[in-house]
């Protein structure tokens, strides 16, 4: 079969915590007197916490920050972000997402998560999503973040499926690039779908089913 596995980005694809990221970075930036807005927040999609801080600091005019000060800032942001995550429940995952994952599982596709987030396990547990996946590759397990392909190559390795037999679903330009560099097929959801950079663009999450069906000849 052409496609044996589907690797899902977490934030912006399976569920949406981007508002929480925004609010946490906004609180931190306001405290430090750094300008931050929704447009800058868009550039943080799929990018690691540390790289996100570097993007935010482009608008910082103060004295150079030490690595310890930067660590304090990312720790503080994560503390605020996790307090929002603590309120998440299974209802934060759309029905369309659950039914699509179930249909793929029923048709024997291998499913994985490929996320830059170090909070992936926490989020999957809070939303009761972990049981849908055969493997999880996340920010705690990699050295290089998207657009580097490492997180998706690790997911394929954990699934024991060759990269060319994997389809990546992503909402960030950095993630689509990572999927392509991994030698995988790509489907864009949300913001990335507007950029027309992926092999497929999804309007709804369940649009994935006919795409996977076409690759495999399986009627989904
Ligand atoms: P954390 P994804 C990414 O998740 C987010 O899109 C990005 O905004 C965030 O900075 C990154 O995770 C790291 O998250 O601070 O929780 O480790 O889209 O790759 O699932
Ligand atoms: Mg994402």
mmCIF file of N, CA and C and ligand atoms in Angstrom, residues 8-13 15 17-18 21-22 25 41-53 74 77-78 81-82 85 113-120 123 139-140 145-146 151-152 170-172 175, ligand 1:
data_model
loop_
_atom_site.group_PDB
_atom_site.id
_atom_site.type_symbol
_atom_site.label_atom_id
_atom_site.label_comp_id
_atom_site.label_asym_id
_atom_site.label_seq_id
_atom_site.Cartn_x
_atom_site.Cartn_y
_atom_site.Cartn_z
ATOM 1 N N UNK A 8 0.075 12.958 12.825
ATOM 2 C CA UNK A 8 -0.656 14.187 13.079
ATOM 3 C C UNK A 8 0.148 15.147 13.945
ATOM 4 N N UNK A 9 0.220 16.387 13.500
ATOM 5 C CA UNK A 9 0.638 17.462 14.384
ATOM 6 C C UNK A 9 -0.445 17.580 15.470
ATOM 7 N N UNK A 10 -0.073 18.106 16.623
ATOM 8 C CA UNK A 10 -1.057 18.195 17.714
ATOM 9 C C UNK A 10 -1.795 19.543 17.681
ATOM 10 N N UNK A 11 -1.085 20.607 18.062
ATOM 11 C CA UNK A 11 -1.731 21.903 18.217
ATOM 12 C C UNK A 11 -2.089 22.505 16.859
ATOM 13 N N UNK A 12 -3.352 22.825 16.665
ATOM 14 C CA UNK A 12 -3.806 23.380 15.393
ATOM 15 C C UNK A 12 -4.346 22.331 14.452
ATOM 16 N N UNK A 13 -4.179 21.049 14.813
ATOM 17 C CA UNK A 13 -4.679 19.956 13.964
ATOM 18 C C UNK A 13 -5.652 19.085 14.768
ATOM 19 N N UNK A 15 -6.294 19.444 17.992
ATOM 20 C CA UNK A 15 -7.001 20.337 18.906
ATOM 21 C C UNK A 15 -6.344 21.714 18.831
ATOM 22 N N UNK A 17 -4.758 24.807 21.010
ATOM 23 C CA UNK A 17 -4.322 25.499 22.233
ATOM 24 C C UNK A 17 -3.608 26.800 21.872
ATOM 25 N N UNK A 18 -3.706 27.208 20.591
ATOM 26 C CA UNK A 18 -2.967 28.410 20.165
ATOM 27 C C UNK A 18 -3.404 29.655 20.935
ATOM 28 N N UNK A 21 -1.432 29.592 24.066
ATOM 29 C CA UNK A 21 -0.047 30.037 23.808
ATOM 30 C C UNK A 21 -0.024 31.562 23.724
ATOM 31 N N UNK A 22 -0.975 32.106 22.954
ATOM 32 C CA UNK A 22 -1.016 33.563 22.766
ATOM 33 C C UNK A 22 -1.168 34.276 24.113
ATOM 34 N N UNK A 25 2.080 34.016 26.257
ATOM 35 C CA UNK A 25 3.163 34.879 25.752
ATOM 36 C C UNK A 25 2.807 36.348 25.939
ATOM 37 N N UNK A 41 2.290 36.234 17.000
ATOM 38 C CA UNK A 41 1.908 34.911 17.507
ATOM 39 C C UNK A 41 1.804 33.880 16.384
ATOM 40 N N UNK A 42 1.345 34.316 15.204
ATOM 41 C CA UNK A 42 1.223 33.392 14.054
ATOM 42 C C UNK A 42 2.580 32.767 13.709
ATOM 43 N N UNK A 43 3.635 33.532 13.926
ATOM 44 C CA UNK A 43 4.981 33.034 13.566
ATOM 45 C C UNK A 43 5.478 31.979 14.547
ATOM 46 N N UNK A 44 4.766 31.798 15.664
ATOM 47 C CA UNK A 44 5.212 30.835 16.682
ATOM 48 C C UNK A 44 4.658 29.435 16.451
ATOM 49 N N UNK A 45 3.751 29.298 15.473
ATOM 50 C CA UNK A 45 3.121 28.001 15.221
ATOM 51 C C UNK A 45 4.149 26.922 14.868
ATOM 52 N N UNK A 46 4.118 25.832 15.586
ATOM 53 C CA UNK A 46 4.971 24.689 15.283
ATOM 54 C C UNK A 46 6.427 24.858 15.701
ATOM 55 N N UNK A 47 6.756 26.060 16.194
ATOM 56 C CA UNK A 47 8.141 26.397 16.550
ATOM 57 C C UNK A 47 8.352 26.121 18.042
ATOM 58 N N UNK A 48 9.550 25.724 18.436
ATOM 59 C CA UNK A 48 9.789 25.365 19.844
ATOM 60 C C UNK A 48 9.619 26.578 20.762
ATOM 61 N N UNK A 49 9.473 26.297 22.050
ATOM 62 C CA UNK A 49 9.303 27.342 23.068
ATOM 63 C C UNK A 49 10.478 28.328 23.029
ATOM 64 N N UNK A 50 11.691 27.759 22.948
ATOM 65 C CA UNK A 50 12.902 28.592 22.979
ATOM 66 C C UNK A 50 12.989 29.477 21.731
ATOM 67 N N UNK A 51 12.667 28.895 20.573
ATOM 68 C CA UNK A 51 12.702 29.696 19.339
ATOM 69 C C UNK A 51 11.585 30.732 19.332
ATOM 70 N N UNK A 52 10.452 30.378 19.948
ATOM 71 C CA UNK A 52 9.345 31.342 20.065
ATOM 72 C C UNK A 52 9.819 32.565 20.832
ATOM 73 N N UNK A 53 10.547 32.344 21.925
ATOM 74 C CA UNK A 53 11.041 33.473 22.722
ATOM 75 C C UNK A 53 11.961 34.357 21.875
ATOM 76 N N UNK A 74 10.973 31.464 29.591
ATOM 77 C CA UNK A 74 10.251 30.330 28.981
ATOM 78 C C UNK A 74 9.566 29.489 30.067
ATOM 79 N N UNK A 77 6.425 31.417 31.018
ATOM 80 C CA UNK A 77 5.391 31.264 29.968
ATOM 81 C C UNK A 77 4.747 29.883 30.069
ATOM 82 N N UNK A 78 5.587 28.861 30.261
ATOM 83 C CA UNK A 78 5.035 27.507 30.317
ATOM 84 C C UNK A 78 4.127 27.300 31.529
ATOM 85 N N UNK A 81 0.883 28.879 30.552
ATOM 86 C CA UNK A 81 0.260 28.039 29.517
ATOM 87 C C UNK A 81 -0.340 26.780 30.133
ATOM 88 N N UNK A 82 0.414 26.133 31.048
ATOM 89 C CA UNK A 82 -0.082 24.889 31.662
ATOM 90 C C UNK A 82 -1.289 25.142 32.560
ATOM 91 N N UNK A 85 -3.965 24.852 30.143
ATOM 92 C CA UNK A 85 -4.132 23.447 29.708
ATOM 93 C C UNK A 85 -4.871 22.626 30.756
ATOM 94 N N UNK A 113 1.416 10.785 16.656
ATOM 95 C CA UNK A 113 1.457 12.227 16.872
ATOM 96 C C UNK A 113 2.898 12.679 16.634
ATOM 97 N N UNK A 114 3.059 13.808 15.950
ATOM 98 C CA UNK A 114 4.386 14.398 15.741
ATOM 99 C C UNK A 114 4.313 15.878 16.091
ATOM 100 N N UNK A 115 4.650 16.219 17.326
ATOM 101 C CA UNK A 115 4.459 17.585 17.824
ATOM 102 C C UNK A 115 5.733 18.162 18.407
ATOM 103 N N UNK A 116 5.932 19.461 18.210
ATOM 104 C CA UNK A 116 7.073 20.160 18.824
ATOM 105 C C UNK A 116 6.875 20.349 20.317
ATOM 106 N N UNK A 117 5.654 20.160 20.803
ATOM 107 C CA UNK A 117 5.349 20.524 22.188
ATOM 108 C C UNK A 117 5.901 19.532 23.211
ATOM 109 N N UNK A 118 6.492 20.103 24.260
ATOM 110 C CA UNK A 118 6.959 19.280 25.385
ATOM 111 C C UNK A 118 5.783 18.959 26.311
ATOM 112 N N UNK A 119 4.629 19.544 26.044
ATOM 113 C CA UNK A 119 3.433 19.278 26.849
ATOM 114 C C UNK A 119 2.506 18.265 26.172
ATOM 115 N N UNK A 120 2.997 17.613 25.128
ATOM 116 C CA UNK A 120 2.141 16.719 24.334
ATOM 117 C C UNK A 120 1.432 15.663 25.186
ATOM 118 N N UNK A 123 -1.332 17.075 27.330
ATOM 119 C CA UNK A 123 -2.508 17.480 26.548
ATOM 120 C C UNK A 123 -3.286 16.242 26.083
ATOM 121 N N UNK A 139 8.289 17.056 21.519
ATOM 122 C CA UNK A 139 9.396 17.964 21.802
ATOM 123 C C UNK A 139 10.354 17.497 22.876
ATOM 124 N N UNK A 140 9.945 16.526 23.689
ATOM 125 C CA UNK A 140 10.847 16.012 24.728
ATOM 126 C C UNK A 140 11.833 14.989 24.160
ATOM 127 N N UNK A 145 13.890 21.155 16.108
ATOM 128 C CA UNK A 145 12.450 21.330 15.961
ATOM 129 C C UNK A 145 12.075 21.616 14.496
ATOM 130 N N UNK A 146 10.781 21.530 14.170
ATOM 131 C CA UNK A 146 10.303 21.837 12.813
ATOM 132 C C UNK A 146 10.808 23.226 12.400
ATOM 133 N N UNK A 151 11.246 15.224 14.119
ATOM 134 C CA UNK A 151 10.088 14.753 14.896
ATOM 135 C C UNK A 151 9.230 13.766 14.088
ATOM 136 N N UNK A 152 9.145 13.978 12.767
ATOM 137 C CA UNK A 152 8.343 13.073 11.939
ATOM 138 C C UNK A 152 9.115 11.797 11.607
ATOM 139 N N UNK A 170 -0.612 18.767 9.037
ATOM 140 C CA UNK A 170 0.004 19.920 9.725
ATOM 141 C C UNK A 170 -0.772 21.217 9.524
ATOM 142 N N UNK A 171 -0.685 22.118 10.508
ATOM 143 C CA UNK A 171 -1.318 23.434 10.356
ATOM 144 C C UNK A 171 -0.280 24.549 10.176
ATOM 145 N N UNK A 172 1.008 24.218 10.276
ATOM 146 C CA UNK A 172 2.052 25.249 10.213
ATOM 147 C C UNK A 172 2.932 25.059 8.982
ATOM 148 N N UNK A 175 5.827 22.991 9.688
ATOM 149 C CA UNK A 175 5.507 21.564 9.777
ATOM 150 C C UNK A 175 5.364 20.904 8.423
HETATM 151 P P1 LIG B 1 5.591 23.749 24.273
HETATM 152 P P2 LIG B 1 2.642 21.598 17.535
HETATM 153 C C1 LIG B 1 3.767 23.545 18.943
HETATM 154 O O1 LIG B 1 2.883 22.481 18.865
HETATM 155 C C2 LIG B 1 3.001 24.867 18.918
HETATM 156 O O2 LIG B 1 2.382 25.060 17.646
HETATM 157 C C3 LIG B 1 3.970 26.001 19.135
HETATM 158 O O3 LIG B 1 3.278 27.230 19.142
HETATM 159 C C4 LIG B 1 4.719 25.775 20.464
HETATM 160 O O4 LIG B 1 5.671 26.803 20.684
HETATM 161 C C5 LIG B 1 5.412 24.421 20.421
HETATM 162 O O5 LIG B 1 4.448 23.411 20.187
HETATM 163 C C6 LIG B 1 6.140 24.106 21.714
HETATM 164 O O6 LIG B 1 5.200 23.932 22.724
HETATM 165 O O7 LIG B 1 5.940 25.083 24.809
HETATM 166 O O8 LIG B 1 4.320 23.167 24.858
HETATM 167 O O9 LIG B 1 6.741 22.760 24.338
HETATM 168 O O10 LIG B 1 1.886 22.473 16.598
HETATM 169 O O11 LIG B 1 4.001 21.143 17.007
HETATM 170 O O12 LIG B 1 1.826 20.457 18.062
#
